[in-house]
PDB file of C-alpha atoms and ligand atoms in Angstrom:
ATOM      1  CA  MET A   1      52.150   9.455   1.088  1.00  0.00           C
ATOM      2  CA  VAL A   2      53.994  10.308  -2.101  1.00  0.00           C
ATOM      3  CA  LEU A   3      52.342   9.413  -5.397  1.00  0.00           C
ATOM      4  CA  LEU A   4      54.844   8.767  -8.127  1.00  0.00           C
ATOM      5  CA  PRO A   5      53.821   8.727 -11.779  1.00  0.00           C
ATOM      6  CA  SER A   6      54.200   5.395 -13.500  1.00  0.00           C
ATOM      7  CA  ALA A   7      57.315   5.271 -15.616  1.00  0.00           C
ATOM      8  CA  GLN A   8      56.110   2.297 -17.658  1.00  0.00           C
ATOM      9  CA  GLY A   9      52.472   3.026 -18.531  1.00  0.00           C
ATOM     10  CA  SER A  10      51.257   2.905 -22.115  1.00  0.00           C
ATOM     11  CA  VAL A  11      49.250   5.668 -23.814  1.00  0.00           C
ATOM     12  CA  HIS A  12      45.944   4.845 -25.525  1.00  0.00           C
ATOM     13  CA  TYR A  13      43.844   6.991 -27.882  1.00  0.00           C
ATOM     14  CA  TYR A  14      40.084   6.663 -28.270  1.00  0.00           C
ATOM     15  CA  ASP A  15      37.539   8.562 -30.364  1.00  0.00           C
ATOM     16  CA  PHE A  16      34.038   8.789 -28.908  1.00  0.00           C
ATOM     17  CA  VAL A  17      31.496  10.091 -31.437  1.00  0.00           C
ATOM     18  CA  LEU A  18      28.163  10.919 -29.811  1.00  0.00           C
ATOM     19  CA  THR A  19      25.124  10.854 -32.101  1.00  0.00           C
ATOM     20  CA  ASN A  20      21.408  10.248 -31.949  1.00  0.00           C
ATOM     21  CA  THR A  21      20.858   6.659 -33.086  1.00  0.00           C
ATOM     22  CA  ASN A  22      17.643   4.684 -33.673  1.00  0.00           C
ATOM     23  CA  PHE A  23      17.624   1.596 -31.459  1.00  0.00           C
ATOM     24  CA  THR A  24      14.947  -1.113 -31.367  1.00  0.00           C
ATOM     25  CA  ARG A  25      14.286  -3.000 -28.138  1.00  0.00           C
ATOM     26  CA  LEU A  26      11.166  -5.055 -27.310  1.00  0.00           C
ATOM     27  CA  CYS A  27       9.460  -4.135 -30.612  1.00  0.00           C
ATOM     28  CA  SER A  28       9.844  -0.409 -29.953  1.00  0.00           C
ATOM     29  CA  THR A  29      12.222   1.932 -31.773  1.00  0.00           C
ATOM     30  CA  LYS A  30      13.574   4.985 -30.006  1.00  0.00           C
ATOM     31  CA  SER A  31      16.163   7.609 -30.825  1.00  0.00           C
ATOM     32  CA  ILE A  32      18.853   7.538 -28.126  1.00  0.00           C
ATOM     33  CA  VAL A  33      22.274   9.152 -27.755  1.00  0.00           C
ATOM     34  CA  THR A  34      25.019   6.581 -28.346  1.00  0.00           C
ATOM     35  CA  VAL A  35      28.807   6.550 -28.554  1.00  0.00           C
ATOM     36  CA  ASN A  36      30.171   5.196 -31.866  1.00  0.00           C
ATOM     37  CA  ASN A  37      26.655   3.854 -32.658  1.00  0.00           C
ATOM     38  CA  SER A  38      27.077   1.359 -29.819  1.00  0.00           C
ATOM     39  CA  PHE A  39      24.879   0.750 -26.764  1.00  0.00           C
ATOM     40  CA  PRO A  40      26.449   0.255 -24.300  1.00  0.00           C
ATOM     41  CA  GLY A  41      29.346   2.308 -25.589  1.00  0.00           C
ATOM     42  CA  PRO A  42      32.876   1.103 -26.313  1.00  0.00           C
ATOM     43  CA  ALA A  43      34.989  -0.273 -23.469  1.00  0.00           C
ATOM     44  CA  LEU A  44      38.317   1.249 -22.515  1.00  0.00           C
ATOM     45  CA  ARG A  45      40.833  -1.552 -22.066  1.00  0.00           C
ATOM     46  CA  VAL A  46      44.031  -0.479 -20.324  1.00  0.00           C
ATOM     47  CA  GLN A  47      46.586  -1.601 -17.781  1.00  0.00           C
ATOM     48  CA  LYS A  48      47.187  -0.098 -14.370  1.00  0.00           C
ATOM     49  CA  GLY A  49      49.502   2.882 -14.779  1.00  0.00           C
ATOM     50  CA  ASP A  50      48.401   3.680 -18.349  1.00  0.00           C
ATOM     51  CA  THR A  51      46.970   6.933 -19.696  1.00  0.00           C
ATOM     52  CA  ALA A  52      44.087   7.232 -22.163  1.00  0.00           C
ATOM     53  CA  PHE A  53      43.294  10.262 -24.299  1.00  0.00           C
ATOM     54  CA  VAL A  54      39.599  10.159 -25.187  1.00  0.00           C
ATOM     55  CA  ASN A  55      38.494  12.670 -27.807  1.00  0.00           C
ATOM     56  CA  VAL A  56      34.763  13.208 -27.435  1.00  0.00           C
ATOM     57  CA  TYR A  57      33.047  14.542 -30.579  1.00  0.00           C
ATOM     58  CA  ASN A  58      29.603  15.684 -29.582  1.00  0.00           C
ATOM     59  CA  GLN A  59      27.358  15.299 -32.628  1.00  0.00           C
ATOM     60  CA  ALA A  60      24.292  14.819 -30.421  1.00  0.00           C
ATOM     61  CA  PRO A  61      21.842  17.707 -29.952  1.00  0.00           C
ATOM     62  CA  TYR A  62      22.566  18.134 -26.212  1.00  0.00           C
ATOM     63  CA  GLY A  63      25.497  19.474 -24.214  1.00  0.00           C
ATOM     64  CA  VAL A  64      27.265  16.596 -22.483  1.00  0.00           C
ATOM     65  CA  THR A  65      30.266  15.636 -20.352  1.00  0.00           C
ATOM     66  CA  ILE A  66      31.822  12.217 -19.708  1.00  0.00           C
ATOM     67  CA  HIS A  67      32.813  11.084 -16.194  1.00  0.00           C
ATOM     68  CA  TRP A  68      35.348   8.315 -15.546  1.00  0.00           C
ATOM     69  CA  HIS A  69      33.636   6.649 -12.623  1.00  0.00           C
ATOM     70  CA  GLY A  70      36.003   5.537  -9.867  1.00  0.00           C
ATOM     71  CA  ILE A  71      39.189   6.778 -11.509  1.00  0.00           C
ATOM     72  CA  LYS A  72      41.000   8.929  -8.943  1.00  0.00           C
ATOM     73  CA  GLN A  73      43.086  10.934 -11.433  1.00  0.00           C
ATOM     74  CA  PRO A  74      45.456  12.562  -8.929  1.00  0.00           C
ATOM     75  CA  ARG A  75      46.122  16.239  -9.743  1.00  0.00           C
ATOM     76  CA  ASN A  76      43.995  15.937 -12.896  1.00  0.00           C
ATOM     77  CA  PRO A  77      40.499  17.171 -11.906  1.00  0.00           C
ATOM     78  CA  TRP A  78      39.904  18.874 -15.261  1.00  0.00           C
ATOM     79  CA  SER A  79      39.362  15.479 -16.859  1.00  0.00           C
ATOM     80  CA  ASP A  80      36.957  14.192 -14.166  1.00  0.00           C
ATOM     81  CA  GLY A  81      33.863  15.203 -16.114  1.00  0.00           C
ATOM     82  CA  PRO A  82      31.026  16.287 -13.792  1.00  0.00           C
ATOM     83  CA  GLU A  83      29.033  18.886 -15.684  1.00  0.00           C
ATOM     84  CA  TYR A  84      29.305  22.391 -14.150  1.00  0.00           C
ATOM     85  CA  VAL A  85      31.735  21.142 -11.474  1.00  0.00           C
ATOM     86  CA  THR A  86      35.021  20.725 -13.353  1.00  0.00           C
ATOM     87  CA  GLN A  87      33.888  21.755 -16.837  1.00  0.00           C
ATOM     88  CA  CYS A  88      31.022  23.172 -18.829  1.00  0.00           C
ATOM     89  CA  PRO A  89      29.117  20.732 -21.050  1.00  0.00           C
ATOM     90  CA  ILE A  90      30.695  20.022 -24.428  1.00  0.00           C
ATOM     91  CA  PRO A  91      28.397  21.938 -26.794  1.00  0.00           C
ATOM     92  CA  PRO A  92      26.834  20.124 -29.758  1.00  0.00           C
ATOM     93  CA  GLY A  93      29.079  20.310 -32.812  1.00  0.00           C
ATOM     94  CA  THR A  94      32.322  20.582 -30.803  1.00  0.00           C
ATOM     95  CA  ASN A  95      34.836  18.201 -29.232  1.00  0.00           C
ATOM     96  CA  PHE A  96      36.832  17.895 -26.016  1.00  0.00           C
ATOM     97  CA  THR A  97      39.769  15.618 -25.216  1.00  0.00           C
ATOM     98  CA  TYR A  98      39.949  13.968 -21.801  1.00  0.00           C
ATOM     99  CA  GLU A  99      43.272  12.780 -20.389  1.00  0.00           C
ATOM    100  CA  VAL A 100      42.340   9.830 -18.188  1.00  0.00           C
ATOM    101  CA  ILE A 101      45.158   8.847 -15.825  1.00  0.00           C
ATOM    102  CA  PHE A 102      45.014   5.348 -14.368  1.00  0.00           C
ATOM    103  CA  SER A 103      47.019   5.342 -11.137  1.00  0.00           C
ATOM    104  CA  SER A 104      46.023   2.832  -8.453  1.00  0.00           C
ATOM    105  CA  GLU A 105      42.860   1.319  -9.968  1.00  0.00           C
ATOM    106  CA  GLU A 106      42.639  -2.323 -11.062  1.00  0.00           C
ATOM    107  CA  GLY A 107      39.569  -4.273 -12.193  1.00  0.00           C
ATOM    108  CA  THR A 108      36.378  -3.126 -13.923  1.00  0.00           C
ATOM    109  CA  LEU A 109      34.850   0.327 -13.598  1.00  0.00           C
ATOM    110  CA  TRP A 110      32.714   2.352 -15.986  1.00  0.00           C
ATOM    111  CA  TRP A 111      32.425   5.690 -17.725  1.00  0.00           C
ATOM    112  CA  HIS A 112      29.156   7.560 -18.166  1.00  0.00           C
ATOM    113  CA  ALA A 113      27.739  10.848 -19.312  1.00  0.00           C
ATOM    114  CA  HIS A 114      27.421  13.247 -16.389  1.00  0.00           C
ATOM    115  CA  SER A 115      24.735  15.504 -17.837  1.00  0.00           C
ATOM    116  CA  ASP A 116      21.095  15.050 -16.904  1.00  0.00           C
ATOM    117  CA  TRP A 117      19.537  11.903 -18.355  1.00  0.00           C
ATOM    118  CA  THR A 118      22.131  11.319 -21.105  1.00  0.00           C
ATOM    119  CA  ARG A 119      23.898   8.919 -18.711  1.00  0.00           C
ATOM    120  CA  ALA A 120      21.016   6.452 -19.224  1.00  0.00           C
ATOM    121  CA  THR A 121      22.368   5.505 -22.660  1.00  0.00           C
ATOM    122  CA  VAL A 122      25.846   7.043 -22.790  1.00  0.00           C
ATOM    123  CA  HIS A 123      27.987   4.658 -20.742  1.00  0.00           C
ATOM    124  CA  GLY A 124      30.499   1.850 -21.123  1.00  0.00           C
ATOM    125  CA  ALA A 125      33.024  -0.281 -19.270  1.00  0.00           C
ATOM    126  CA  ILE A 126      36.568   0.544 -18.208  1.00  0.00           C
ATOM    127  CA  ILE A 127      38.622  -2.637 -17.953  1.00  0.00           C
ATOM    128  CA  ILE A 128      41.885  -2.092 -16.068  1.00  0.00           C
ATOM    129  CA  LEU A 129      44.211  -5.056 -16.269  1.00  0.00           C
ATOM    130  CA  PRO A 130      47.092  -5.510 -13.833  1.00  0.00           C
ATOM    131  CA  ALA A 131      50.285  -3.593 -14.583  1.00  0.00           C
ATOM    132  CA  GLU A 132      52.903  -5.214 -16.800  1.00  0.00           C
ATOM    133  CA  GLY A 133      54.632  -8.010 -14.921  1.00  0.00           C
ATOM    134  CA  THR A 134      51.904  -8.373 -12.268  1.00  0.00           C
ATOM    135  CA  THR A 135      48.742 -10.488 -12.027  1.00  0.00           C
ATOM    136  CA  TYR A 136      45.327 -10.493 -10.388  1.00  0.00           C
ATOM    137  CA  PRO A 137      45.319 -12.229  -6.969  1.00  0.00           C
ATOM    138  CA  PHE A 138      43.530 -15.285  -8.425  1.00  0.00           C
ATOM    139  CA  PRO A 139      44.119 -17.788 -11.244  1.00  0.00           C
ATOM    140  CA  GLU A 140      43.986 -16.456 -14.790  1.00  0.00           C
ATOM    141  CA  PRO A 141      40.346 -16.599 -16.022  1.00  0.00           C
ATOM    142  CA  ASP A 142      39.359 -18.598 -19.095  1.00  0.00           C
ATOM    143  CA  ASP A 143      37.081 -15.929 -20.481  1.00  0.00           C
ATOM    144  CA  GLU A 144      35.669 -12.489 -19.756  1.00  0.00           C
ATOM    145  CA  LYS A 145      32.247 -10.997 -20.433  1.00  0.00           C
ATOM    146  CA  VAL A 146      31.137  -7.480 -19.621  1.00  0.00           C
ATOM    147  CA  ILE A 147      27.541  -7.341 -18.403  1.00  0.00           C
ATOM    148  CA  PHE A 148      25.630  -4.098 -17.802  1.00  0.00           C
ATOM    149  CA  PHE A 149      22.664  -4.129 -15.480  1.00  0.00           C
ATOM    150  CA  GLY A 150      20.654  -1.069 -16.481  1.00  0.00           C
ATOM    151  CA  ILE A 151      18.892   0.128 -13.333  1.00  0.00           C
ATOM    152  CA  HIS A 152      17.234   3.440 -14.080  1.00  0.00           C
ATOM    153  CA  ALA A 153      20.127   5.759 -14.909  1.00  0.00           C
ATOM    154  CA  GLN A 154      22.722   4.016 -12.729  1.00  0.00           C
ATOM    155  CA  PRO A 155      23.845   0.834 -14.475  1.00  0.00           C
ATOM    156  CA  LEU A 156      26.327  -1.492 -12.852  1.00  0.00           C
ATOM    157  CA  GLN A 157      28.760  -3.747 -14.635  1.00  0.00           C
ATOM    158  CA  LEU A 158      30.991  -6.636 -13.857  1.00  0.00           C
ATOM    159  CA  ILE A 159      33.216  -9.142 -15.556  1.00  0.00           C
ATOM    160  CA  CYS A 160      32.369 -12.820 -15.273  1.00  0.00           C
ATOM    161  CA  TRP A 161      34.974 -15.493 -15.180  1.00  0.00           C
ATOM    162  CA  VAL A 162      33.579 -18.583 -16.913  1.00  0.00           C
ATOM    163  CA  HIS A 163      35.082 -21.916 -15.940  1.00  0.00           C
TER     164      HIS A 163
HETATM  165 CU1  LIG B   1      29.692   7.757 -11.842  1.00  0.00          CU
END
């Protein structure tokens, strides 16, 4: 099989700023690591065949990496993100830019920290729309909602089509 790079994909740029943030849930306030003060973190919204450059500024007090869960990234392992497998953790006070290549994926996936327990709060959705000029194999939905089910440190997410 020959994989050809998309000639039409768009390029997206995201800034992820990791900080400790005070969050209150169920009458209890805790300091957790968030991305852009958001929990869950910001969603990537791209089309099949696009590329996203995500600049991660680590202003949290822990070394961290970000993994793009389910994105194959052919010939681009250095942006896969598993800590101590394809890169060292991004030290506090520094930044690292990931080049995330969307090749054959379509639908909803997620990104998450790949460093110890930081993944419990550092995660967000990746929404991959069909390539330009193509559609999903079902009628166009009326609305979309991203829902995270936080199960220990392995949340799941899906998009609901509301009719
Ligand atoms: Cu994962």
